[in-house]
Short mmCIF file of C-alpha atoms in Angstrom, two decimals:
data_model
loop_
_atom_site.label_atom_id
_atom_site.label_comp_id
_atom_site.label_asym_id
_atom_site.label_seq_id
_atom_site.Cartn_x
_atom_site.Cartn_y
_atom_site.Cartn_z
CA UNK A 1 -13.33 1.41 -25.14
CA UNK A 2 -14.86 3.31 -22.14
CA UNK A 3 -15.03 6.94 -22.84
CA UNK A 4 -14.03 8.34 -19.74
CA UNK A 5 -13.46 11.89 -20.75
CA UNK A 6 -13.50 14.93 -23.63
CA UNK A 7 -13.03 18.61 -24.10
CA UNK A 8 -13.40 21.12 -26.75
CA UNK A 9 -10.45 19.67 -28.73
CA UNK A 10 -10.08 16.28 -27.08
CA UNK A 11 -11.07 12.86 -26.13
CA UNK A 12 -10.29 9.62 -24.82
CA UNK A 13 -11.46 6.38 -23.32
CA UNK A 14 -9.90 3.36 -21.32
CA UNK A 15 -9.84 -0.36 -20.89
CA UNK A 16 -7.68 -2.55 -18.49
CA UNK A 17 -4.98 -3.98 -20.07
CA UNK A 18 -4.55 -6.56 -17.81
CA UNK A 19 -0.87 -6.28 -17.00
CA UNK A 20 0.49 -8.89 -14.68
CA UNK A 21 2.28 -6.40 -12.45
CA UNK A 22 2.01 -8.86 -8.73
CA UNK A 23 3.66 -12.23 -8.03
CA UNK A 24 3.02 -14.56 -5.52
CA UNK A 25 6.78 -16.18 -3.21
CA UNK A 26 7.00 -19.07 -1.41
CA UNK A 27 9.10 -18.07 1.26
CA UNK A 28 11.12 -19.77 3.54
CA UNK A 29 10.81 -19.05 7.42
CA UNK A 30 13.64 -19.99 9.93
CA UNK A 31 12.80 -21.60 12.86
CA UNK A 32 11.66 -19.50 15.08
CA UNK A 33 9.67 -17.24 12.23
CA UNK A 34 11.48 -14.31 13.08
CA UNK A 35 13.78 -14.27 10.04
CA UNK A 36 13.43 -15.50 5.98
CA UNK A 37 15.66 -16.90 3.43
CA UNK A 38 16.85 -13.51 1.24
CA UNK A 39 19.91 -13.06 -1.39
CA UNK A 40 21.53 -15.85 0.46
CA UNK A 41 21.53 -15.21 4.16
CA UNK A 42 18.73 -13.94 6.18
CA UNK A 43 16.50 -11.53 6.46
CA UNK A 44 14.21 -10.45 9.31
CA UNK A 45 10.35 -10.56 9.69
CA UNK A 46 8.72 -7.43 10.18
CA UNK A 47 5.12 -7.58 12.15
CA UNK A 48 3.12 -3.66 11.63
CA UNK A 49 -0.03 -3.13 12.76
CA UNK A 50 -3.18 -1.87 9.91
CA UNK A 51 -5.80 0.45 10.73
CA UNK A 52 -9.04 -1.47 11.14
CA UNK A 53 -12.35 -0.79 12.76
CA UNK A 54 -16.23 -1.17 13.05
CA UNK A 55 -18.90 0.36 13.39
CA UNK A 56 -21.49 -0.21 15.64
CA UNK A 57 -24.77 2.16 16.53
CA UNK A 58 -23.10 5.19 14.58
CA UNK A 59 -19.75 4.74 16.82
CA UNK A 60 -16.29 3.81 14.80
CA UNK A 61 -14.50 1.26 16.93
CA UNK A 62 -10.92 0.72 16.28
CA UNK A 63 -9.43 -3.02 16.43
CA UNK A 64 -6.78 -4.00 18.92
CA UNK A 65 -3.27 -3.31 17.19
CA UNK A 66 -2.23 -7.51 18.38
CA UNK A 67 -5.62 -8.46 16.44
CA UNK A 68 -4.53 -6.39 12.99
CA UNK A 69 -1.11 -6.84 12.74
CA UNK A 70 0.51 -8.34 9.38
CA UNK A 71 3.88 -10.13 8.73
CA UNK A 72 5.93 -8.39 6.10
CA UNK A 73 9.06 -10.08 4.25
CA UNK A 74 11.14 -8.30 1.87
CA UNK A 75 8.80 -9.34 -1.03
CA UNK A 76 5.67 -7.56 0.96
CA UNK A 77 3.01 -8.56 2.77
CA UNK A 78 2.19 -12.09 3.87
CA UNK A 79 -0.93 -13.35 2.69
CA UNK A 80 -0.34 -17.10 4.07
CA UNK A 81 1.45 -17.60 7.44
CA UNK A 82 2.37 -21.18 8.13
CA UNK A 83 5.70 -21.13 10.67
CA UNK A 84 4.67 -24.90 11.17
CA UNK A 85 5.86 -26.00 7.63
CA UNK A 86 8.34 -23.12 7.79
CA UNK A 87 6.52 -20.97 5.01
CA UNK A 88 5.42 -17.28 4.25
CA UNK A 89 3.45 -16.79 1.44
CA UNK A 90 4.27 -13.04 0.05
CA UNK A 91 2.74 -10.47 -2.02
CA UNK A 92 5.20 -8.60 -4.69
CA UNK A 93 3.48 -5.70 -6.60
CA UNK A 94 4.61 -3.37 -8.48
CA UNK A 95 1.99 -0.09 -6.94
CA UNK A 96 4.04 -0.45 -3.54
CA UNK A 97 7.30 -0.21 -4.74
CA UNK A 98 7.54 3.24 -6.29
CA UNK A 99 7.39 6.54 -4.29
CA UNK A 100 5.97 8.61 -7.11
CA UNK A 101 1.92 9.81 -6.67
CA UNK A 102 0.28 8.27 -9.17
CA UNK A 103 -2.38 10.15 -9.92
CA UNK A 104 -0.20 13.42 -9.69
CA UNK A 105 -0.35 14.02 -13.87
CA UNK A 106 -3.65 13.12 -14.09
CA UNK A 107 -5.03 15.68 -12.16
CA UNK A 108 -5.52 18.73 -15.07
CA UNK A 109 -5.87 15.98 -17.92
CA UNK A 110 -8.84 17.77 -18.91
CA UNK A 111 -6.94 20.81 -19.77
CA UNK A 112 -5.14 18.45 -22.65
CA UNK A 113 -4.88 20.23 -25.85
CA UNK A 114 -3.56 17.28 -27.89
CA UNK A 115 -3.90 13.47 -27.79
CA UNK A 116 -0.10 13.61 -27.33
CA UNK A 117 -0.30 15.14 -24.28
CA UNK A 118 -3.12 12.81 -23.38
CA UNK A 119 -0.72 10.22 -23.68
CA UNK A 120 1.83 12.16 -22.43
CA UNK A 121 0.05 11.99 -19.06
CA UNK A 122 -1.48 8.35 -19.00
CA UNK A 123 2.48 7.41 -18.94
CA UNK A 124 3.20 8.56 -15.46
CA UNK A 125 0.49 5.90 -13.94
CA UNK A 126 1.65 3.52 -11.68
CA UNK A 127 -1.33 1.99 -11.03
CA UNK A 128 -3.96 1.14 -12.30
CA UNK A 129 -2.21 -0.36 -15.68
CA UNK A 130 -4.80 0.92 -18.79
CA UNK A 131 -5.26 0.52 -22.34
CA UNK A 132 -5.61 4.54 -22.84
CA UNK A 133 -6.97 5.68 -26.61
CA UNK A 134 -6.79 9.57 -27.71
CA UNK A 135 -7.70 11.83 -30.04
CA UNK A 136 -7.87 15.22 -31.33
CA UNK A 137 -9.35 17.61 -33.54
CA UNK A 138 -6.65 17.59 -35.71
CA UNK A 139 -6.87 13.87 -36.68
CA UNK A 140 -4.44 12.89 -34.22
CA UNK A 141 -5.04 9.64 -32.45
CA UNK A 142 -2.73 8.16 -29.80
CA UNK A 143 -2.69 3.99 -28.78
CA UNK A 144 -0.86 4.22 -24.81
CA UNK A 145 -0.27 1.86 -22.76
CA UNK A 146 0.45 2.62 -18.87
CA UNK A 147 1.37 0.96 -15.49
CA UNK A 148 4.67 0.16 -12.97
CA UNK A 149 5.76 -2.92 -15.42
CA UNK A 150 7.85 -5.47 -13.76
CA UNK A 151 10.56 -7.06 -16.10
CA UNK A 152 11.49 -10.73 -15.08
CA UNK A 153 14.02 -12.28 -16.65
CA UNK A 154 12.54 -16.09 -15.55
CA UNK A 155 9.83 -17.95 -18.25
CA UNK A 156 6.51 -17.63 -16.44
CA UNK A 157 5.15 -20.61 -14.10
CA UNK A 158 1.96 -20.39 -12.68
CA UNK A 159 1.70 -20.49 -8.65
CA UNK A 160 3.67 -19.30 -6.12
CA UNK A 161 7.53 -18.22 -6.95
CA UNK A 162 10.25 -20.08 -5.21
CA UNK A 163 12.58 -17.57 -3.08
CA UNK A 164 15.56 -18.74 -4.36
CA UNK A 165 17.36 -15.65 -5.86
CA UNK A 166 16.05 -16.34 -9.45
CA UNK A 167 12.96 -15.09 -9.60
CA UNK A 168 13.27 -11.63 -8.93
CA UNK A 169 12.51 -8.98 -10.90
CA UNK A 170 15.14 -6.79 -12.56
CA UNK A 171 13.44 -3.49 -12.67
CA UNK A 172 10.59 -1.73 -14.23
CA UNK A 173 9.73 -1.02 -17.87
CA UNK A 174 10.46 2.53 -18.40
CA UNK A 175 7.49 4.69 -18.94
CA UNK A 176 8.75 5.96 -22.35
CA UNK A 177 9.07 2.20 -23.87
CA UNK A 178 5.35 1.09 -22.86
CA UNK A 179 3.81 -0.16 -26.14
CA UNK A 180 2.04 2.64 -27.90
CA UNK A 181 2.09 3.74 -31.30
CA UNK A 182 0.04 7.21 -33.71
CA UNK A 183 -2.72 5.44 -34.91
CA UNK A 184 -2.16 6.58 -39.24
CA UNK A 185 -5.22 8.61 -40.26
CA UNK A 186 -6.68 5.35 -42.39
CA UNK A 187 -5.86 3.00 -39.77
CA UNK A 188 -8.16 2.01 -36.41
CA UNK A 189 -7.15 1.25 -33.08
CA UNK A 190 -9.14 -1.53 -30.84
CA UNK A 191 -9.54 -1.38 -27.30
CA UNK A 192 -11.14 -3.81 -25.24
CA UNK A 193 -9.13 -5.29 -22.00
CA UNK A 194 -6.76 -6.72 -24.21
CA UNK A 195 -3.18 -6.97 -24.24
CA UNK A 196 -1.21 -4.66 -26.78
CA UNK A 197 -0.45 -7.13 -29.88
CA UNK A 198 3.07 -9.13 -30.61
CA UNK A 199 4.90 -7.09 -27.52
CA UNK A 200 7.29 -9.40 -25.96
CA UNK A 201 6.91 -10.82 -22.57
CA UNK A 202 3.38 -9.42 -22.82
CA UNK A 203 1.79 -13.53 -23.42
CA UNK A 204 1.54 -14.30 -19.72
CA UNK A 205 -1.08 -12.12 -19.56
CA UNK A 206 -4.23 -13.65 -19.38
CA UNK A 207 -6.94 -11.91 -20.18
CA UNK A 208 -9.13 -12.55 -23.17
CA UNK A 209 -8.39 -11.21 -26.43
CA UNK A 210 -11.57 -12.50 -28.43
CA UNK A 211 -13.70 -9.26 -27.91
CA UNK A 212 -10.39 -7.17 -29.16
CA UNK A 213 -10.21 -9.86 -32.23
CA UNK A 214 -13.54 -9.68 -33.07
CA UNK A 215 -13.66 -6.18 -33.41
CA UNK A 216 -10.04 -5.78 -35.26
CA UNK A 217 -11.75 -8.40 -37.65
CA UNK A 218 -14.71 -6.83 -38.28
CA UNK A 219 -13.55 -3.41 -38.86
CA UNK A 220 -10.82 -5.01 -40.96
CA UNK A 221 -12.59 -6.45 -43.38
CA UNK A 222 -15.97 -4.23 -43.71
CA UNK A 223 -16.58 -1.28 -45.69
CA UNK A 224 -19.79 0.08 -44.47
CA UNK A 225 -18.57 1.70 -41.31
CA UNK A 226 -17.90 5.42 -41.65
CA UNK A 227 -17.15 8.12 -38.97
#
């Protein structure tokens, strides 16, 4: 676990949990690659320009808005455009599709005077999604979890998604049901990029869990290690 901050009664460290919170659609363009297949009918294309430049001899250039313009479909941006084969390949992620700041909570953590509220504020993130361990000076440690969650009710594939109505997401996970759990005063916690243990719908993410294992073994089964 990264310690990434303290006070007089606190601290607390974090890993990335490595949430799956972006999905990749295969989306189908009409003819003319104005509009897209969506919820049955059509929907149109947008086309908005992105702030770009470069900078040459000390002096910021800005780009042409016709050179850094991006297609949008309702899923998000386009990161393949292929009108030829009738095909948008779209972005979904979770960070663009909430309105809150994410970072609002954070800002003050280190005036926490519990690991509750520690947690308490590591469950308004959005983005980035964290494996977030606190403590205390009264004992208390606190296991949280945080990040926009999608929930999709489809069994996981890997590539691109088809467009075809059933492989949308149905929500978010609310804040206040994101794994976490009071750590019991003879108990550990591990925390090492790895995914939160036996949580459904948590196994399609991918990240390694021998490093969390390893340690989870080791402090399982030795009795040398003291505080």
């Amino acid at each position: 676990c990264m310690i990434s901050g303290r006070n007089e009664s606190c601290a607390w460290g974090v890993t990335s949990v490595g949430a799956d919170v972006l999905d990749l659609y295969a989306d189908t363009l009409s003819a003319d690659g104005r509009r897209v297949k969506w919820n049955g009918g059509w929907a149109p294309v947008r086309k908005e320009p992105y702030r770009l430049s470069l900078k040459r001899l000390g002096i910021r250039i800005p780009i042409p808005g016709f050179v850094r313009s991006r297609h949008w479909t309702p899923h998000g941006p386009v990161v393949g455009w292929d009108p030829g084969h009738h095909l948008a390949l779209s972005v979904r992620w979770s960070a663009m599709e909430d309105d809150r700041i994410s970072i609002g909570a954070m800002l003050g953590i280190e005036r926490s005077g519990s690991a509750e509220d520690i947690a308490r504020r590591f469950r308004t993130l959005i983005t980035p999604a964290f494996n977030s361990v606190a403590a205390d000076d009264e004992g208390h440690v606190v296991y949280q979890t945080s990040g926009l969650m999608p929930i999709r009710p489809f069994a996981f594939q890997y590539g691109a998604l088809p467009s075809d109505g059933k492989h949308e997401w149905a929500g978010f996970v609310p804040a206040d049901s994101m794994p976490a759990w009071r750590v019991p005063a003879n108990g550990y916690v591990v925390n090492s990029n790895n995914r939160p243990r036996r949580v459904p719908g948590w196994d399609r993410y991918d990240w390694q869990q021998d490093r969390a294992a390893r340690l989870s073994e080791l402090l399982g089964e030795t009795k040398r290690v003291t505080l």
